PDB file of C-alpha atoms and ligand atoms in Angstrom:
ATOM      1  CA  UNK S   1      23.492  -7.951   5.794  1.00 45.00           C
ATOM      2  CA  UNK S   2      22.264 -10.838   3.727  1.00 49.00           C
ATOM      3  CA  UNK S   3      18.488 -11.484   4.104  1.00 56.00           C
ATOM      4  CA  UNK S   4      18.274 -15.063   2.560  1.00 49.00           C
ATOM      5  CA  UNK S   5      15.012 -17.419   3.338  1.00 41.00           C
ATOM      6  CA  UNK S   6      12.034 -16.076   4.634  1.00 43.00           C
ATOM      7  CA  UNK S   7      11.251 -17.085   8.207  1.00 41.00           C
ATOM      8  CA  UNK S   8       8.557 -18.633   9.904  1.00 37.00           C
ATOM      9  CA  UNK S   9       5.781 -16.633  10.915  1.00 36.00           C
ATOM     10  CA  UNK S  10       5.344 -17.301  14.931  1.00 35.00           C
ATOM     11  CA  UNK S  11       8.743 -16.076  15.594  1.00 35.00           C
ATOM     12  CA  UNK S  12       7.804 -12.403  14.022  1.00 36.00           C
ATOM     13  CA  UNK S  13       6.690 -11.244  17.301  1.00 38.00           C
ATOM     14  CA  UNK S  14       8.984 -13.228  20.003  1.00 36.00           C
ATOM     15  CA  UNK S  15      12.277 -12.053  20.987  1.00 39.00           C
ATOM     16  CA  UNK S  16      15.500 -12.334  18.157  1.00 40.00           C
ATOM     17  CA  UNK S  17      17.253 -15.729  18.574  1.00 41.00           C
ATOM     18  CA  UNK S  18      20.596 -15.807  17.933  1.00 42.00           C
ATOM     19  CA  UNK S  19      21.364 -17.163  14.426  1.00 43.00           C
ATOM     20  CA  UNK S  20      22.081 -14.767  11.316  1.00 43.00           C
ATOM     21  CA  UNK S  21      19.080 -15.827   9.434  1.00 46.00           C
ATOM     22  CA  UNK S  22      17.329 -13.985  11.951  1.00 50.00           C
ATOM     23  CA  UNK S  23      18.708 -10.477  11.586  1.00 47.00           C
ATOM     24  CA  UNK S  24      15.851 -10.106   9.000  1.00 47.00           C
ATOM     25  CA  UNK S  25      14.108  -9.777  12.255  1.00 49.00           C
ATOM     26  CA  UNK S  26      16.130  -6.694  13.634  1.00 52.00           C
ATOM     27  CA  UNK S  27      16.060  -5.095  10.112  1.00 75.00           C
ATOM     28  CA  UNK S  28      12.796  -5.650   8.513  1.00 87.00           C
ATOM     29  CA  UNK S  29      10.373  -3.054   7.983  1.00 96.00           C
ATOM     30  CA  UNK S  30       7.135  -3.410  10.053  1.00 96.00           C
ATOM     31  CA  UNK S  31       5.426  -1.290   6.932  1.00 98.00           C
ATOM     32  CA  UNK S  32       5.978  -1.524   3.514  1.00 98.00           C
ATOM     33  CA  UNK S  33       4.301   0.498   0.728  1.00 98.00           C
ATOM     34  CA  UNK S  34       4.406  -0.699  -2.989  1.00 99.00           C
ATOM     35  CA  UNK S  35       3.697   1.493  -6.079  1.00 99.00           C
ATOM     36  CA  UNK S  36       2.611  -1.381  -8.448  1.00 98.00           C
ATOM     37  CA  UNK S  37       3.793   0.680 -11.597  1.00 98.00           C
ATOM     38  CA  UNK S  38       4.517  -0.864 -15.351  1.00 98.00           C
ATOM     39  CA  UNK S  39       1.357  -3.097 -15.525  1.00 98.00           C
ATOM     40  CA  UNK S  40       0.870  -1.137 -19.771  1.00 98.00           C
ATOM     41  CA  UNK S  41       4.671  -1.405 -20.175  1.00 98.00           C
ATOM     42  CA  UNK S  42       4.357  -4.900 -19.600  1.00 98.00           C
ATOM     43  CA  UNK S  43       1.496  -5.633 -21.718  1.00 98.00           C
ATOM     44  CA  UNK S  44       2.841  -3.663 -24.683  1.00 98.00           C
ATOM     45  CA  UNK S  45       6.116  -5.592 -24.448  1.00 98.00           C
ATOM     46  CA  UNK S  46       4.066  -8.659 -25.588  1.00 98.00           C
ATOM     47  CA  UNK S  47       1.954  -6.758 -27.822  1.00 98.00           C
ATOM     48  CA  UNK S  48      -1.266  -7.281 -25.697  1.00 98.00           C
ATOM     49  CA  UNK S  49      -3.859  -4.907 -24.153  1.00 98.00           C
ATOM     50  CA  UNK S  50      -2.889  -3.099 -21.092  1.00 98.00           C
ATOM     51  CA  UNK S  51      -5.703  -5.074 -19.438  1.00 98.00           C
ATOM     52  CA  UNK S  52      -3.814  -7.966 -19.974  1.00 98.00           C
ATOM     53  CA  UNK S  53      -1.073  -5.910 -17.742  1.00 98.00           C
ATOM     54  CA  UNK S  54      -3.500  -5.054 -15.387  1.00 98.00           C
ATOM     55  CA  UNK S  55      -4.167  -8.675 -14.567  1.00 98.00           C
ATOM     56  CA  UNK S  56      -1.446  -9.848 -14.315  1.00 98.00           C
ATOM     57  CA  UNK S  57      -0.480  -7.270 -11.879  1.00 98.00           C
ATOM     58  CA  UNK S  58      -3.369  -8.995  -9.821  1.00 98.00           C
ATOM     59  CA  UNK S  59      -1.467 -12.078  -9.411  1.00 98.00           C
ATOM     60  CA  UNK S  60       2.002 -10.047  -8.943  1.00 98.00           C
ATOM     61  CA  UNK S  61      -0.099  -8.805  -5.588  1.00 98.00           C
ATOM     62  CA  UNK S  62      -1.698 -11.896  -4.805  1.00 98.00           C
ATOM     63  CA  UNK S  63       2.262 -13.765  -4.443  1.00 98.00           C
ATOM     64  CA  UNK S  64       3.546 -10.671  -2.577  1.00 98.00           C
ATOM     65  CA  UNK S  65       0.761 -10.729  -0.389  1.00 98.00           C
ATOM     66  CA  UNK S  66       1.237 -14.295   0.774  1.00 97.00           C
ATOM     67  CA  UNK S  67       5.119 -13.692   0.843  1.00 97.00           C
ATOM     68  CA  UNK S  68       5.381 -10.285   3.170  1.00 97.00           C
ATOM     69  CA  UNK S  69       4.649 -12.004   6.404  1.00 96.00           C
ATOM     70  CA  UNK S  70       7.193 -14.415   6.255  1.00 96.00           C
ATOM     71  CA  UNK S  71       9.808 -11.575   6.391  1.00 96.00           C
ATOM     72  CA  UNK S  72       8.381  -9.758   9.536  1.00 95.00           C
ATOM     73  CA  UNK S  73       6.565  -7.372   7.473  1.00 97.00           C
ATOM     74  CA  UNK S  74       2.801  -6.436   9.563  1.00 97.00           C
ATOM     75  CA  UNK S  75       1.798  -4.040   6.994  1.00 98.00           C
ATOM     76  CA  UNK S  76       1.739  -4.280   3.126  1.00 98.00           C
ATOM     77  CA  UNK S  77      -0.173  -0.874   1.693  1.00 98.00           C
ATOM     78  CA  UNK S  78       0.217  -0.778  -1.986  1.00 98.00           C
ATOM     79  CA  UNK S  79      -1.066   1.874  -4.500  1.00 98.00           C
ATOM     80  CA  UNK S  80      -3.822   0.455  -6.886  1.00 98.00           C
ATOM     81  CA  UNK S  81      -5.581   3.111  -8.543  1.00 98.00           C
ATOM     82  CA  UNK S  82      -4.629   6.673  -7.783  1.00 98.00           C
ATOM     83  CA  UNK S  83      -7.196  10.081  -7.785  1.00 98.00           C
ATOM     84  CA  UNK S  84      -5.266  11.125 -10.727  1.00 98.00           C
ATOM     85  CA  UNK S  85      -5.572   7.670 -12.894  1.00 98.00           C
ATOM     86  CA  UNK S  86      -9.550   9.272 -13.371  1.00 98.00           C
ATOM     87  CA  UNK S  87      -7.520  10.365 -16.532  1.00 98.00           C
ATOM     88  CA  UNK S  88      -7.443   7.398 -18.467  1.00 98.00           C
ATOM     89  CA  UNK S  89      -9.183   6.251 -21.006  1.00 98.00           C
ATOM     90  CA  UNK S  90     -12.995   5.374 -19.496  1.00 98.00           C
ATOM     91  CA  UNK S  91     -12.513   1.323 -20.439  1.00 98.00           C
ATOM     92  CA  UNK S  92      -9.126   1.106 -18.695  1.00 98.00           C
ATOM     93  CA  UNK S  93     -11.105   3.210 -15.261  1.00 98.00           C
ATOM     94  CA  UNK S  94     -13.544   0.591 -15.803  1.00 97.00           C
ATOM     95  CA  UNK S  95     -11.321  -2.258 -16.318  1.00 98.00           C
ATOM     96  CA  UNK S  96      -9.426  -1.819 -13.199  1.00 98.00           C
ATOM     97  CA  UNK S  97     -12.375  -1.482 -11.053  1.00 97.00           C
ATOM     98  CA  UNK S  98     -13.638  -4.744 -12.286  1.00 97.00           C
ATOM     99  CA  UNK S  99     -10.733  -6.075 -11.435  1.00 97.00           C
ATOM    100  CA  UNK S 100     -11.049  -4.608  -7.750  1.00 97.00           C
ATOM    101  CA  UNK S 101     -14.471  -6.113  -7.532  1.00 96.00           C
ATOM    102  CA  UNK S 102     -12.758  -9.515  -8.938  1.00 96.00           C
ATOM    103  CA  UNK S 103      -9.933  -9.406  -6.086  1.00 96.00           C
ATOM    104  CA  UNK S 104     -12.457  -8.601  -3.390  1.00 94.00           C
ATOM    105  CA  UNK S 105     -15.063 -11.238  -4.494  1.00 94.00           C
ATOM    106  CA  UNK S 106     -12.587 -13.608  -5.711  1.00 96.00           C
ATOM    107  CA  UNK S 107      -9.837 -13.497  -2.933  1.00 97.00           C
ATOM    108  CA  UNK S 108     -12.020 -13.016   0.034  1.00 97.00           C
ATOM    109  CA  UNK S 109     -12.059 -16.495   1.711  1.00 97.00           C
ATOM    110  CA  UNK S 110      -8.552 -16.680   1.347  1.00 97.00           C
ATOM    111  CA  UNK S 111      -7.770 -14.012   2.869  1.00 98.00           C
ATOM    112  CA  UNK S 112      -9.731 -14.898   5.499  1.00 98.00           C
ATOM    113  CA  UNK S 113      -8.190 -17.644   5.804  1.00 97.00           C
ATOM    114  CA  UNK S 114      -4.752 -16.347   5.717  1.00 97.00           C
ATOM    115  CA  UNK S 115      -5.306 -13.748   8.629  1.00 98.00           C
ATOM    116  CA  UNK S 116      -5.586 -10.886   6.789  1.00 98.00           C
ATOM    117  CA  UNK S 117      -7.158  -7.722   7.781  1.00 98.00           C
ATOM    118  CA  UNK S 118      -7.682  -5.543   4.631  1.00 98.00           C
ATOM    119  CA  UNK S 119      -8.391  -1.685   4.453  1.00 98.00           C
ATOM    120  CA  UNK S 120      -9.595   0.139   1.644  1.00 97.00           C
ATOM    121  CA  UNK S 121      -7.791   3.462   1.639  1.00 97.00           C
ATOM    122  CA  UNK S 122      -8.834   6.465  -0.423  1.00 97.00           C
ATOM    123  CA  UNK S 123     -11.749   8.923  -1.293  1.00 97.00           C
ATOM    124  CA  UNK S 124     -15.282   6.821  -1.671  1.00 97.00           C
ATOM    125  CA  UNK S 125     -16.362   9.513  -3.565  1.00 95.00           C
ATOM    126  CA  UNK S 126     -16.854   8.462  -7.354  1.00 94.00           C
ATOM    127  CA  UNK S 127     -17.105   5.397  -6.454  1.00 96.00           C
ATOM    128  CA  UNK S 128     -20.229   3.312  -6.842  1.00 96.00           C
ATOM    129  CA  UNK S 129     -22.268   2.102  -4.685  1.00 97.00           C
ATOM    130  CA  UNK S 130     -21.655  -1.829  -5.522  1.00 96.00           C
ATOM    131  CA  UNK S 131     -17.978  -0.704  -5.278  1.00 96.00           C
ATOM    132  CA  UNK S 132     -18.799   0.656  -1.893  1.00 97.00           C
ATOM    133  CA  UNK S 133     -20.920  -2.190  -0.944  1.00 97.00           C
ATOM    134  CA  UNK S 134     -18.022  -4.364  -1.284  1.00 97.00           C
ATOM    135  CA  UNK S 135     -15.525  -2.614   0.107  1.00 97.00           C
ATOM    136  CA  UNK S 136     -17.373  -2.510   3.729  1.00 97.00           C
ATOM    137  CA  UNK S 137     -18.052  -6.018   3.277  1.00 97.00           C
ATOM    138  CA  UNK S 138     -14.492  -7.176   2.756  1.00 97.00           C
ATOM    139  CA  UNK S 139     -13.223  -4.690   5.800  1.00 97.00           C
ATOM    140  CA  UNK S 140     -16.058  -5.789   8.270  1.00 98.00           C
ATOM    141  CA  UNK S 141     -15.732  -9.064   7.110  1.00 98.00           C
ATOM    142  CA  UNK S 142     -11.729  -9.360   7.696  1.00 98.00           C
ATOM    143  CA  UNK S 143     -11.799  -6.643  10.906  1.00 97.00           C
ATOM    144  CA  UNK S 144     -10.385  -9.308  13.502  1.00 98.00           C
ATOM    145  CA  UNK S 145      -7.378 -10.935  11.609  1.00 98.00           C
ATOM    146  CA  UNK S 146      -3.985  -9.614  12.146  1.00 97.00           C
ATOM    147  CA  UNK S 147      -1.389 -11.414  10.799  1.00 98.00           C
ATOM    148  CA  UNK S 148      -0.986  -9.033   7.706  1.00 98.00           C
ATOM    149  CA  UNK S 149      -2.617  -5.385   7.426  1.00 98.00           C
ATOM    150  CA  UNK S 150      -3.245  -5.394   3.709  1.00 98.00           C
ATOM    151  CA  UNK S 151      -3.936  -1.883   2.510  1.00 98.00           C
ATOM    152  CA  UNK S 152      -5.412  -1.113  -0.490  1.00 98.00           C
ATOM    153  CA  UNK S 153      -4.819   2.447  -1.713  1.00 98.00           C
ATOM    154  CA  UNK S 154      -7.491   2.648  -4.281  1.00 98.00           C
ATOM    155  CA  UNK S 155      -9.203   5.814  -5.688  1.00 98.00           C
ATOM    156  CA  UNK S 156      -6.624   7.146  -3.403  1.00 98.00           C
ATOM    157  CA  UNK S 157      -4.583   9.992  -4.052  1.00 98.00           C
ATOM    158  CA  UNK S 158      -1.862  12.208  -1.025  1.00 98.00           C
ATOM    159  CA  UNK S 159      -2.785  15.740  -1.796  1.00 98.00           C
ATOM    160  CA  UNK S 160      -6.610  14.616  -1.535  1.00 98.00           C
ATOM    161  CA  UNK S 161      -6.267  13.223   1.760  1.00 98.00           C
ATOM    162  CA  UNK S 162      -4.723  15.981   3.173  1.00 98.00           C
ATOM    163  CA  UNK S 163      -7.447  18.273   1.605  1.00 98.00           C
ATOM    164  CA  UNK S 164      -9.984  16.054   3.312  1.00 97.00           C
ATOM    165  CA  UNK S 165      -8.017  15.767   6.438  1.00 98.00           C
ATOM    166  CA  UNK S 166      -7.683  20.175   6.769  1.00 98.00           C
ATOM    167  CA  UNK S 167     -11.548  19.929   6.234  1.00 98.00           C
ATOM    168  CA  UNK S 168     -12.268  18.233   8.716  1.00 98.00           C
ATOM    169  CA  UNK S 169     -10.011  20.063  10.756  1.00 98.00           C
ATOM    170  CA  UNK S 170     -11.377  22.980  10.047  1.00 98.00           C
ATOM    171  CA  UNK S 171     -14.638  21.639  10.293  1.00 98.00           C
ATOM    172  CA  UNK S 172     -14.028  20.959  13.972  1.00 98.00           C
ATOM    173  CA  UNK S 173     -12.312  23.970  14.812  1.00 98.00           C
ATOM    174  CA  UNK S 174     -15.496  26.408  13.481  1.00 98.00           C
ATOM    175  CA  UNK S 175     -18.103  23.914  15.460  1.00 98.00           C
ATOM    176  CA  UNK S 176     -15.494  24.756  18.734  1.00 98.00           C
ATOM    177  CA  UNK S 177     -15.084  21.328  18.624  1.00 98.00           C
ATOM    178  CA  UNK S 178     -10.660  21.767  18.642  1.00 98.00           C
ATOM    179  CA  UNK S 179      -8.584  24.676  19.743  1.00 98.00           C
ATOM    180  CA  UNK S 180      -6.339  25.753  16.926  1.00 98.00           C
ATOM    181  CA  UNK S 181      -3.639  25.571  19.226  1.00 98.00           C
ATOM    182  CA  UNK S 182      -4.138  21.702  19.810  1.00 98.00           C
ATOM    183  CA  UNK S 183      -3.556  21.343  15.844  1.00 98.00           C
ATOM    184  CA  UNK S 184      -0.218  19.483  15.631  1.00 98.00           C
ATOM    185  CA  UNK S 185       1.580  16.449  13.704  1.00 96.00           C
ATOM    186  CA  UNK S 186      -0.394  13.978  15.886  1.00 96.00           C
ATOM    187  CA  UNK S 187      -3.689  15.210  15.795  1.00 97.00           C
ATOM    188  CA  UNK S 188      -3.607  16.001  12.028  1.00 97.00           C
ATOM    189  CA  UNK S 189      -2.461  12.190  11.207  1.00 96.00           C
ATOM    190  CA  UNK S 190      -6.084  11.150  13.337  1.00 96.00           C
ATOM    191  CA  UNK S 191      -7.320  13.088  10.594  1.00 97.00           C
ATOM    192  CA  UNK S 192      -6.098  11.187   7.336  1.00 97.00           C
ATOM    193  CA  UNK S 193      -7.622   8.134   5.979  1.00 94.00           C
ATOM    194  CA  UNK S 194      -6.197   5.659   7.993  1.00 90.00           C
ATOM    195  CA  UNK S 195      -5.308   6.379  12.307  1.00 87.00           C
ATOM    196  CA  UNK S 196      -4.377   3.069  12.970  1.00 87.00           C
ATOM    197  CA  UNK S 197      -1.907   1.834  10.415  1.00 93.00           C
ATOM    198  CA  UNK S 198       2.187   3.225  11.499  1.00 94.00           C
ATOM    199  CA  UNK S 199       4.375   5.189   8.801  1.00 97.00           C
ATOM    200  CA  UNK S 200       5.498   2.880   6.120  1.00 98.00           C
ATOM    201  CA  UNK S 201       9.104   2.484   6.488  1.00 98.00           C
ATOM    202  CA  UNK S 202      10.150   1.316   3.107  1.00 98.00           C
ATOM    203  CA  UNK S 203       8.050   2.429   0.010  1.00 98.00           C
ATOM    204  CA  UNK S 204       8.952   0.514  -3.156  1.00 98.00           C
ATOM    205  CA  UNK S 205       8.926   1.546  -6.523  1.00 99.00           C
ATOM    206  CA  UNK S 206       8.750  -0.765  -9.926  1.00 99.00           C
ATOM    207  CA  UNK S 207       8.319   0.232 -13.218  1.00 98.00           C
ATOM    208  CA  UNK S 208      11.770   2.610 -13.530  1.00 98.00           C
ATOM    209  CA  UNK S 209      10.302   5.668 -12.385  1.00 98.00           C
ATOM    210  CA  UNK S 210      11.292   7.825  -9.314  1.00 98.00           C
ATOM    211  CA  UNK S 211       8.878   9.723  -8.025  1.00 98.00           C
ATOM    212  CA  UNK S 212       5.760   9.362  -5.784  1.00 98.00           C
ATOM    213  CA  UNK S 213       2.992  10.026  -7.840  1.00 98.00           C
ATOM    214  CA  UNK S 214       1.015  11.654  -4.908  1.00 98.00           C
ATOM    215  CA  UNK S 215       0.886   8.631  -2.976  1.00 98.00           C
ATOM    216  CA  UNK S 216       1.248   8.748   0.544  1.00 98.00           C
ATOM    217  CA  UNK S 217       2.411  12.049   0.968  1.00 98.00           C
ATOM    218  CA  UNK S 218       2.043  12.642   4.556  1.00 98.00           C
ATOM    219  CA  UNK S 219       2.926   9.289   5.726  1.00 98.00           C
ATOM    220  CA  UNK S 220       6.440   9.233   3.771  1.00 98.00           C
ATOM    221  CA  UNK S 221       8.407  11.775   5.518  1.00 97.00           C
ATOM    222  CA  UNK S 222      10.767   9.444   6.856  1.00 96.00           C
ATOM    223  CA  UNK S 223      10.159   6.722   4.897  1.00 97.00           C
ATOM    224  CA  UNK S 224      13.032   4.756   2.873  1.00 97.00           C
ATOM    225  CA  UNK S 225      12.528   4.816  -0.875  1.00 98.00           C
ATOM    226  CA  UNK S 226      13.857   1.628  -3.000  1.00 98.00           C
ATOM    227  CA  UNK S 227      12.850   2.245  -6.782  1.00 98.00           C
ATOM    228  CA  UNK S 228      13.587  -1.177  -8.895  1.00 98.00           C
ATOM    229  CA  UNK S 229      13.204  -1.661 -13.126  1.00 98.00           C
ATOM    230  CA  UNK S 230      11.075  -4.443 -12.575  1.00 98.00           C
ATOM    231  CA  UNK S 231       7.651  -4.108 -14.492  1.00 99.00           C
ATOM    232  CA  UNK S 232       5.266  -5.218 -11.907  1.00 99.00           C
ATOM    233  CA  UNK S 233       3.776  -8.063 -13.355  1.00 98.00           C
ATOM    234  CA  UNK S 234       6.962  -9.600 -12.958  1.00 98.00           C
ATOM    235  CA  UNK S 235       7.859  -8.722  -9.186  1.00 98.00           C
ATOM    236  CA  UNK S 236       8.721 -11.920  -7.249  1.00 98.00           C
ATOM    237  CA  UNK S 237       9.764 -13.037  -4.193  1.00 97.00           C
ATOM    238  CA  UNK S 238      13.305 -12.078  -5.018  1.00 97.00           C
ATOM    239  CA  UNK S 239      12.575  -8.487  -5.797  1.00 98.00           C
ATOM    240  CA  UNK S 240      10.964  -8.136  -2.621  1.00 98.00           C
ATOM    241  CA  UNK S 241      14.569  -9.487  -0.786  1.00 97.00           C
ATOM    242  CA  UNK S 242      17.174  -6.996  -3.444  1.00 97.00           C
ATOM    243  CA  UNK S 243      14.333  -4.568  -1.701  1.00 97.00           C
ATOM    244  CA  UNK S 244      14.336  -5.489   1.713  1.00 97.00           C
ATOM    245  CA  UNK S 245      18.228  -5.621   1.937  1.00 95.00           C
ATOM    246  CA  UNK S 246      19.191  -2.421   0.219  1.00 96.00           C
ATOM    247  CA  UNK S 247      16.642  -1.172   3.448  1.00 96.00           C
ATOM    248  CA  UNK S 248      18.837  -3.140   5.711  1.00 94.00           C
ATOM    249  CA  UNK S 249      21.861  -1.168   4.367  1.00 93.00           C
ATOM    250  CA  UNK S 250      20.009   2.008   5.296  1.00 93.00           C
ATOM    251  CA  UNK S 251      20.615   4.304   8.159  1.00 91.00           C
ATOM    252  CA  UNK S 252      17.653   6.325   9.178  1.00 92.00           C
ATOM    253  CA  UNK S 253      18.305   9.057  11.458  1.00 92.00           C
ATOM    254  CA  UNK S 254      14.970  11.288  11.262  1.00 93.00           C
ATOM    255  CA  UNK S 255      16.941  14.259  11.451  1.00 93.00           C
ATOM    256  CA  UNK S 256      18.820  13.377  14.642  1.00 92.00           C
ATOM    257  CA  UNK S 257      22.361  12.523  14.678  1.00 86.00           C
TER     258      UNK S 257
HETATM  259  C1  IPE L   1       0.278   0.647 -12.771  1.00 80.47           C
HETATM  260  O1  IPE L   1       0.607   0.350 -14.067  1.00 80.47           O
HETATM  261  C2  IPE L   1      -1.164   0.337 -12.473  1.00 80.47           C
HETATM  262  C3  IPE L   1      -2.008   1.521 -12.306  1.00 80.47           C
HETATM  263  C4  IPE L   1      -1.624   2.768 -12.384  1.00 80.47           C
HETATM  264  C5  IPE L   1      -3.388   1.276 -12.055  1.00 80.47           C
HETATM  265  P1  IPE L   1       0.416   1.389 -15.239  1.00 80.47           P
HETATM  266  O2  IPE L   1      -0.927   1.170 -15.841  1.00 80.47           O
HETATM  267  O3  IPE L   1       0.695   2.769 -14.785  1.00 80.47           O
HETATM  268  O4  IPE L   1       1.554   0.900 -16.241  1.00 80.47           O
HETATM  269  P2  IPE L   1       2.514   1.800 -17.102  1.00 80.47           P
HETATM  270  O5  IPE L   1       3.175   2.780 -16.184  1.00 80.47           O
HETATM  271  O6  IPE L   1       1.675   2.465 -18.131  1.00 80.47           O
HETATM  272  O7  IPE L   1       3.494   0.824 -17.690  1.00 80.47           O
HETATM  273  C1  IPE L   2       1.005   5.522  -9.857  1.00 80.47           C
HETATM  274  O1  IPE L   2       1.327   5.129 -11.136  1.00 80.47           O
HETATM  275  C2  IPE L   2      -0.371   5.023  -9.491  1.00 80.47           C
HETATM  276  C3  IPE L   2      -0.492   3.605  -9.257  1.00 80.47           C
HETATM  277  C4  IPE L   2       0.469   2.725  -9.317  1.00 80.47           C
HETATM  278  C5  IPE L   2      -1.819   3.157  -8.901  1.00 80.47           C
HETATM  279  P1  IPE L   2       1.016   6.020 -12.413  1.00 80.47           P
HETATM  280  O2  IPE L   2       1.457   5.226 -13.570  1.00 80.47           O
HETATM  281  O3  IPE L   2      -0.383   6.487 -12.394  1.00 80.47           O
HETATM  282  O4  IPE L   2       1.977   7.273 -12.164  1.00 80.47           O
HETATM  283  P2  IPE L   2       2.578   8.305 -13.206  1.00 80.47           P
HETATM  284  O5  IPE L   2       1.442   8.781 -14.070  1.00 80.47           O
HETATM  285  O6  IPE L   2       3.619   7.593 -13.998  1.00 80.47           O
HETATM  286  O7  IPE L   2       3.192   9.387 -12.358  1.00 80.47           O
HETATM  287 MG1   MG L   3       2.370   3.892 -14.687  1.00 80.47          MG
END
């Protein structure tokens, strides 16, 4: 199934027209997840800081971002800075939370503008309170839009959120505030980060590597997994299509028949 030129963005929700441009429609993922990996491999391949990776992975999200809704896509999550990246070197930790601020501060009107809502997604412990500051002010701020769910998965980490989530649980269930038996898949998702956001159904990977890297571990049991060599810096619109049709070609059967 060839998924060719993106479509325009009032038909998303109506009813599928005939023509075969539109079978994007009937195929595309509603949620897709992004691990934005390679930003140092890309830097060292010109001999440049991995800031200079880092950046430029900035503007990689910044085209995907205005490029997802045109394919039917409602929910773009992607993976910016992970509970386990706390190992790097202190100036890269630092670097990339500038670089949130930057996106928040810098991007803000226009995502307004474009109709998106964004979420933060992740522990806001460690992080500081300017950090935090901003981070309610671009969610309350951007609450109402919903062409795009942009979710940002940022000092975010799988195993964590679980951890939190069984807490919490737990929490509840020594106040007498839940039965034990009412714990079950449903209830224990209104427990992680996010209630209101669906399953992804296709999580991309770039960079070469295949593996998850703790990132939404809960929420990928069913999910589709595309990994592509591209470095991140240099994803484009056409990465995001060899993606979205290897999906189509996909048959997900959660375990029936
Ligand atoms: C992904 O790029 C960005 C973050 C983890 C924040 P990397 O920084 O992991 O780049 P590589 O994997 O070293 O090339
Ligand atoms: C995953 O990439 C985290 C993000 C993209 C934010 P990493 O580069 O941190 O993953 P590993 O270390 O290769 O598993
Ligand atoms: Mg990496």
């Amino acid at each position: 199934m060839a998924i060719t030129s993106p479509l325009p963005n009032e038909k998303l929700d109506g009813e599928l027209p005939a023509n075969s441009s539109d079978e994007v429609i009937a195929t595309a993922p509603k949620h897709i997840a992004v691990i934005m990996d390679g930003n140092g491999r890309w830097a060292k391949n010109k001999f440049m800081p991995r800031a200079f990776g880092h950046k430029a992975g900035v503007d990689a999200l910044r085209r995907l971002v205005e490029a997802v809704p045109n394919f039917g896509i409602k929910t773009l999550s992607v993976y910016a800075f992970s509970t386990e990246n706390w190992r790097r070197p202190t100036e890269e930790v630092e670097g990339l939370f500038a670089l949130l601020k930057q996106f928040v501060k810098s991007d803000l009107a226009r995502l307004k503008a474009n109709n998106v809502k964004v979420i933060i997604q992740g522990r806001r412990e460690g992080l500081s309170d300017e950090i935090l500051k901003l981070i309610d002010i671009v969610q309350d701020e951007t609450r109402n839009n919903d062409k795009l769910n942009l979710v940002i998965c940022f000092n975010y980490g799988g195993q964590a959120e679980i951890i939190d989530a069984t807490k919490k649980i737990a929490t509840d269930v020594k106040n007498g505030n839940l039965q034990i038996e009412n714990i079950n898949e449903n209830l224990f998702q209104d427990y992680l980060f996010n209630r209101e956001i669906p399953n992804p159904d296709l999580i991309i990977r770039t960079a070469g590597e295949k593996r998850l890297s703790n990132f939404l571990l809960w929420q990928s049991a069913y999910s589709e997994f595309v990994f592509l060599d591209v470095l991140w810096p240099d994803f484009k619109e056409n990465d995001l299509i060899i993606a979205l049709e290897e999906y189509s070609s996909r048959k997900r059967r959660y375990g029936g028949l």
